[in-house]
Coordinates of C-alpha atoms in Angstrom, one line a residue:
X509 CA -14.0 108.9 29.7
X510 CA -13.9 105.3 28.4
X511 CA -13.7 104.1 24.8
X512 CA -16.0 100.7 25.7
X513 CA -20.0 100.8 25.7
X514 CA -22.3 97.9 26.3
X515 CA -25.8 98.8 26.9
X516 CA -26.6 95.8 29.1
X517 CA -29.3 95.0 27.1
X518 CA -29.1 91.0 26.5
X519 CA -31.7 89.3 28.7
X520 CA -33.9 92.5 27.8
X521 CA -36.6 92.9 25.1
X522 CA -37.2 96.3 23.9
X523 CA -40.2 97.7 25.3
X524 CA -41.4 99.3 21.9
X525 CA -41.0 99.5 18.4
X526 CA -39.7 103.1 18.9
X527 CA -36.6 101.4 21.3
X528 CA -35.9 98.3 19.4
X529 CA -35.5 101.0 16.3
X530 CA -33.4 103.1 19.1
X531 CA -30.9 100.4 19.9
X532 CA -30.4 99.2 16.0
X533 CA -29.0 102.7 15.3
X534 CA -26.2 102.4 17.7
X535 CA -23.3 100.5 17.7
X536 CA -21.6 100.0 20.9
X537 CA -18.1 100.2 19.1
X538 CA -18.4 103.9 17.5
X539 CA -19.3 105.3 21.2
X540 CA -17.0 106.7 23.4
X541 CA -18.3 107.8 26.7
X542 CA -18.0 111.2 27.8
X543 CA -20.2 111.4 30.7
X544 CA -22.8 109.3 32.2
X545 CA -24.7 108.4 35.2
X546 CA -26.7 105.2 36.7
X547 CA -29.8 105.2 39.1
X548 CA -29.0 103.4 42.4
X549 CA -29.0 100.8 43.3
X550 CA -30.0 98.3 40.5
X551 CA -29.0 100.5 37.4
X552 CA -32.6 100.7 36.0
X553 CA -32.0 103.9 33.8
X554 CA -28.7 105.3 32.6
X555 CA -27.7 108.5 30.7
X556 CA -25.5 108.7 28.6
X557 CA -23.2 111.4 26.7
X558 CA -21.1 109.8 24.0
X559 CA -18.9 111.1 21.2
X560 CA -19.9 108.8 18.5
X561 CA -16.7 108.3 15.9
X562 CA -18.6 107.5 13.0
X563 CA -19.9 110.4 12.4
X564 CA -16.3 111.6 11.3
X565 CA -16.5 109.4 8.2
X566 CA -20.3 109.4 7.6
X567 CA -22.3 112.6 6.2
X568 CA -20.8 116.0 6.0
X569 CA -21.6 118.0 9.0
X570 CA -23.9 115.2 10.7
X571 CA -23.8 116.1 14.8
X572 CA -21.0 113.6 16.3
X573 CA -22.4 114.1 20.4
X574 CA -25.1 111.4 20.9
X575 CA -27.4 111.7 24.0
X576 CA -28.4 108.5 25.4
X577 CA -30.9 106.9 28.1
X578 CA -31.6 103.5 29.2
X579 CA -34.7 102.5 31.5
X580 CA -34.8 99.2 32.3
X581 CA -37.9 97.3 33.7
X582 CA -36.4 94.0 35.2
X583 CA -39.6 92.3 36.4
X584 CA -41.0 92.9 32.9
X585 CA -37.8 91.9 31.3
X586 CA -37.8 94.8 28.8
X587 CA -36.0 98.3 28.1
X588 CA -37.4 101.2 26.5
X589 CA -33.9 103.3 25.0
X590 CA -34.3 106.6 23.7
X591 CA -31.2 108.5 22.1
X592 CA -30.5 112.3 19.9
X593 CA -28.0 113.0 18.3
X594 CA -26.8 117.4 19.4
X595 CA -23.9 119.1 17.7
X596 CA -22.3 120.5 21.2
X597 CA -22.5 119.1 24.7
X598 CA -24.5 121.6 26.4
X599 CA -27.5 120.3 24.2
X600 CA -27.2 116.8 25.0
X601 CA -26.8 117.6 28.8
X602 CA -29.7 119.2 28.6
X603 CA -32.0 116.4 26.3
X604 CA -30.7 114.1 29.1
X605 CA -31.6 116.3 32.2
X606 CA -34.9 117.1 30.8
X607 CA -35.6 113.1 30.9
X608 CA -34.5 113.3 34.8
X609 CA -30.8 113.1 34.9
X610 CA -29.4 115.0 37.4
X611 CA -27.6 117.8 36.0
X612 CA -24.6 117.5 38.3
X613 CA -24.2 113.9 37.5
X614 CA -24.1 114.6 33.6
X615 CA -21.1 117.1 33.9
X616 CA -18.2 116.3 32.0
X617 CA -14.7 115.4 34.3
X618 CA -12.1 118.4 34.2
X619 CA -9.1 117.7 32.4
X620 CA -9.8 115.3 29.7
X621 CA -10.8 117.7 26.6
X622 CA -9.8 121.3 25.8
X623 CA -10.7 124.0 27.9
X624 CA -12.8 126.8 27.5
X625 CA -11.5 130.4 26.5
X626 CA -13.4 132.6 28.9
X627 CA -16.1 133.1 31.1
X628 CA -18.2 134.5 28.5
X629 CA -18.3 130.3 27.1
X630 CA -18.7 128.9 30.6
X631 CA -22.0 131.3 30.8
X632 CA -23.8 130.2 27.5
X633 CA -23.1 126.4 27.8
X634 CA -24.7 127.0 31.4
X635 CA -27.8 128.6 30.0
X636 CA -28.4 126.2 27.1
X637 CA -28.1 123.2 30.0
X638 CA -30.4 125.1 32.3
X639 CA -33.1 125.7 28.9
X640 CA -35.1 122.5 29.1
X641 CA -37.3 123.2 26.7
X642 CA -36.6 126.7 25.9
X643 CA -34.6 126.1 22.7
X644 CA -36.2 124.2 19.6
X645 CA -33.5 122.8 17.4
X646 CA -34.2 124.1 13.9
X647 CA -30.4 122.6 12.0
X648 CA -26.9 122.0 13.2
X649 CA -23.8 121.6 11.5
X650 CA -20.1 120.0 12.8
X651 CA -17.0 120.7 10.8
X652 CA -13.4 118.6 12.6
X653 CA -11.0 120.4 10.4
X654 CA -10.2 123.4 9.9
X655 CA -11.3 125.5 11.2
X656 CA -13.1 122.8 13.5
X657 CA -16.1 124.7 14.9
X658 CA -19.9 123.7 15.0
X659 CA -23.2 125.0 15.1
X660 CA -26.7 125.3 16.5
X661 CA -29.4 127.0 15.3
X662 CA -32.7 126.9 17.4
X663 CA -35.5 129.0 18.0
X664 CA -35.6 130.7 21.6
X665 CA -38.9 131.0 23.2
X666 CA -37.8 133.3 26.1
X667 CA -36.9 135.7 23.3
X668 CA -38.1 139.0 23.6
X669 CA -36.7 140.1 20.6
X670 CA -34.5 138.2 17.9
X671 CA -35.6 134.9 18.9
X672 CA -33.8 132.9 15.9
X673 CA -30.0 131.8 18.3
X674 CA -27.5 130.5 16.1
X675 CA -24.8 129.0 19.3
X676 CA -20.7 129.2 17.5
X677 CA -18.9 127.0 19.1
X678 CA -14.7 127.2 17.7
X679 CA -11.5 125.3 18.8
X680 CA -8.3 127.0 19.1
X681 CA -6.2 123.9 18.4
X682 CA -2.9 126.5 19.2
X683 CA -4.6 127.4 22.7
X684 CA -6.2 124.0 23.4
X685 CA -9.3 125.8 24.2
X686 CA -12.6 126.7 22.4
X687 CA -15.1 129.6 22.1
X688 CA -19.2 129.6 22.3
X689 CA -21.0 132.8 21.1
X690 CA -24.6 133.1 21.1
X691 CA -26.4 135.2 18.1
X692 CA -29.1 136.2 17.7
X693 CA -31.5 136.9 14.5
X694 CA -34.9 138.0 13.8
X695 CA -36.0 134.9 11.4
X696 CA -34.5 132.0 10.3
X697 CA -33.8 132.9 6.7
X698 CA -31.4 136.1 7.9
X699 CA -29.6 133.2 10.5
X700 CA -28.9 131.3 7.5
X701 CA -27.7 133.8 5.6
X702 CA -24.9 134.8 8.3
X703 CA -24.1 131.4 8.7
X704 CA -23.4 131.3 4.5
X705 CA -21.6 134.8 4.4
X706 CA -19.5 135.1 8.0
X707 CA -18.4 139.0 6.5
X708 CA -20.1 140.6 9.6
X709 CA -19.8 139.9 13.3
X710 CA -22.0 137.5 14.8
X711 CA -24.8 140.1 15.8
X712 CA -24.9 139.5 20.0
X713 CA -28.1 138.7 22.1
X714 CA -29.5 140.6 24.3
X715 CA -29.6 139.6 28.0
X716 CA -32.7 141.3 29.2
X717 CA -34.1 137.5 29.5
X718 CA -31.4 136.7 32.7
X719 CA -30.6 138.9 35.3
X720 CA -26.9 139.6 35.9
X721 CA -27.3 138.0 39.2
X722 CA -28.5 134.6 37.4
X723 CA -25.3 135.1 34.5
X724 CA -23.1 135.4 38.1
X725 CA -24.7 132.3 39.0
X726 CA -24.9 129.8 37.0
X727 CA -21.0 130.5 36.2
X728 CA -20.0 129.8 39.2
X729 CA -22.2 126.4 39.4
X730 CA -20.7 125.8 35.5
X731 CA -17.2 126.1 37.5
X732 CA -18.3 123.7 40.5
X733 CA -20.2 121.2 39.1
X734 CA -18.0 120.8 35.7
X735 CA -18.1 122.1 32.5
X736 CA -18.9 120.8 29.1
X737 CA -15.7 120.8 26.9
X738 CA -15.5 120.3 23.3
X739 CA -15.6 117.1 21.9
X740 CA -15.7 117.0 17.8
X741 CA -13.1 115.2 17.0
X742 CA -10.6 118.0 17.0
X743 CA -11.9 118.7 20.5
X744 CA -11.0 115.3 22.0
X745 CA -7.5 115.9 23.2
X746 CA -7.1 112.7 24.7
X747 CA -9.0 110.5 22.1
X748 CA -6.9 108.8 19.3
X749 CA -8.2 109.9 15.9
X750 CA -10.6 107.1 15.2
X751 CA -10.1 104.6 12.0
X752 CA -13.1 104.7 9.4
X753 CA -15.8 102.4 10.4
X754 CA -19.5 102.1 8.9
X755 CA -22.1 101.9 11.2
X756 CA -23.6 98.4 12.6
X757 CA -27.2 98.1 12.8
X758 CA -26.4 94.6 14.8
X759 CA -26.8 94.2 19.1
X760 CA -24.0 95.7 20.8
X761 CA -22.0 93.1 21.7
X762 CA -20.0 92.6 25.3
X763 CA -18.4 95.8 26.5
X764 CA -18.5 98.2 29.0
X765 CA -21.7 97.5 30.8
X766 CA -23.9 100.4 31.4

């Protein structure tokens, strides 16, 4: 985890209208780096996982985890940079290893941000970083006080039933550890309505779409391979609270280089 970005971007012309608009929405000094890996052995594509600390200040609820890739063309002299912005880890592991990350290199290190609770966590991050496209992001939300929790409400298609998920993630700020809970709802309206009320429990979803062997599984690759950790701001345990900053639309400047 490093607190210095620099997209390496300054003898490069952006490939695209869609990656020069990509780059002039991210400001190198707002990112910190959670996770990230580089193609050997000349660096010509990158992902990235960043906490970006702007988002603290900027609009209410706006997701703070930005997911990040670089591919750089160096006999062309151009980059094409794409980047989405996910309320939780798990989602932005899995934007990045749909774009052909490996998923072991994307993991976030052990130690550095609060733990999860229980194995029941471990076992729905797991499943929304295995999804590729499975889930369709309808909304999120991210709230860092308290209670510092956040949000995502997507549409499975491996449903069989209920295929509105709404994924709860909450820090425990006492524990230093945090909770994910996967819901799931018949349409979009009723999701929204739980989300605005909270008086019942969060209805649970049914796992006739994995086999218990698979659940056994992919917890125990969760538990080798890294885990995701919580990282609003009230999840980073070893980031400084950041000072308010507005977000440059300018080059990123000399930093950490990608």
């Amino acid at each position: 985890m490093t607190a210095d970005l620099d997209f390496a971007l300054d003898d490069l012309e952006p490939a695209d209208l869609d990656s020069e608009q990509a780059e002039s929405l991210l400001w190198a000094g707002d990112l910190t780096v959670l996770a990230e890996h580089h193609t050997a052995p000349h660096r010509s594509h990158s992902y990235v996982v960043a906490h970006d600390t702007s988002a603290t200040w900027g609009v209410p609820g706006a997701p703070q985890v930005a997911a990040i890739k670089v591919a750089r063309d160096f006999g062309l002299g151009t980059f094409t940079l794409e980047s989405e912005y996910h309320a939780s880890v798990p989602f932005a592991q899995a934007w990045l290893i749909e774009r052909g990350c490996p998923p072991e290199k994307i993991a976030l290190a052990e130690g550095d941000f609060v733990e999860a609770a229980d194995e029941q966590t471990v076992r729905v991050q797991q499943m929304i970083r295995d999804g590729g496209q499975r889930y369709d992001v309808i909304d999120t939300w991210t709230w860092d006080d308290n209670p510092c929790e956040n949000w995502t409400l997507a549409r499975d298609s491996a449903a069989a039933e209920k295929p509105v998920r709404v994924f709860l993630e909450v820090v425990d700020p006492a524990t230093h550890t945090y909770t994910v809970r996967e819901g799931a709802f018949p349409d979009e309206d009723t999701a929204r309505d739980w989300l605005e009320d909270r008086s019942t429990p969060l209805p649970p979803a049914p796992d006739d779409h994995l086999a218990a062997d698979a659940l056994r599984a992919s917890v125990a690759l969760a538990r080798s391979t890294g885990h995701a950790g919580s990282v609003t701001a009230c999840g980073l345990d070893r980031i400084p609270a950041p000072a308010p900053s507005t977000v440059s639309v300018q080059r990123p400047g000399p930093g950490r280089s990608l």
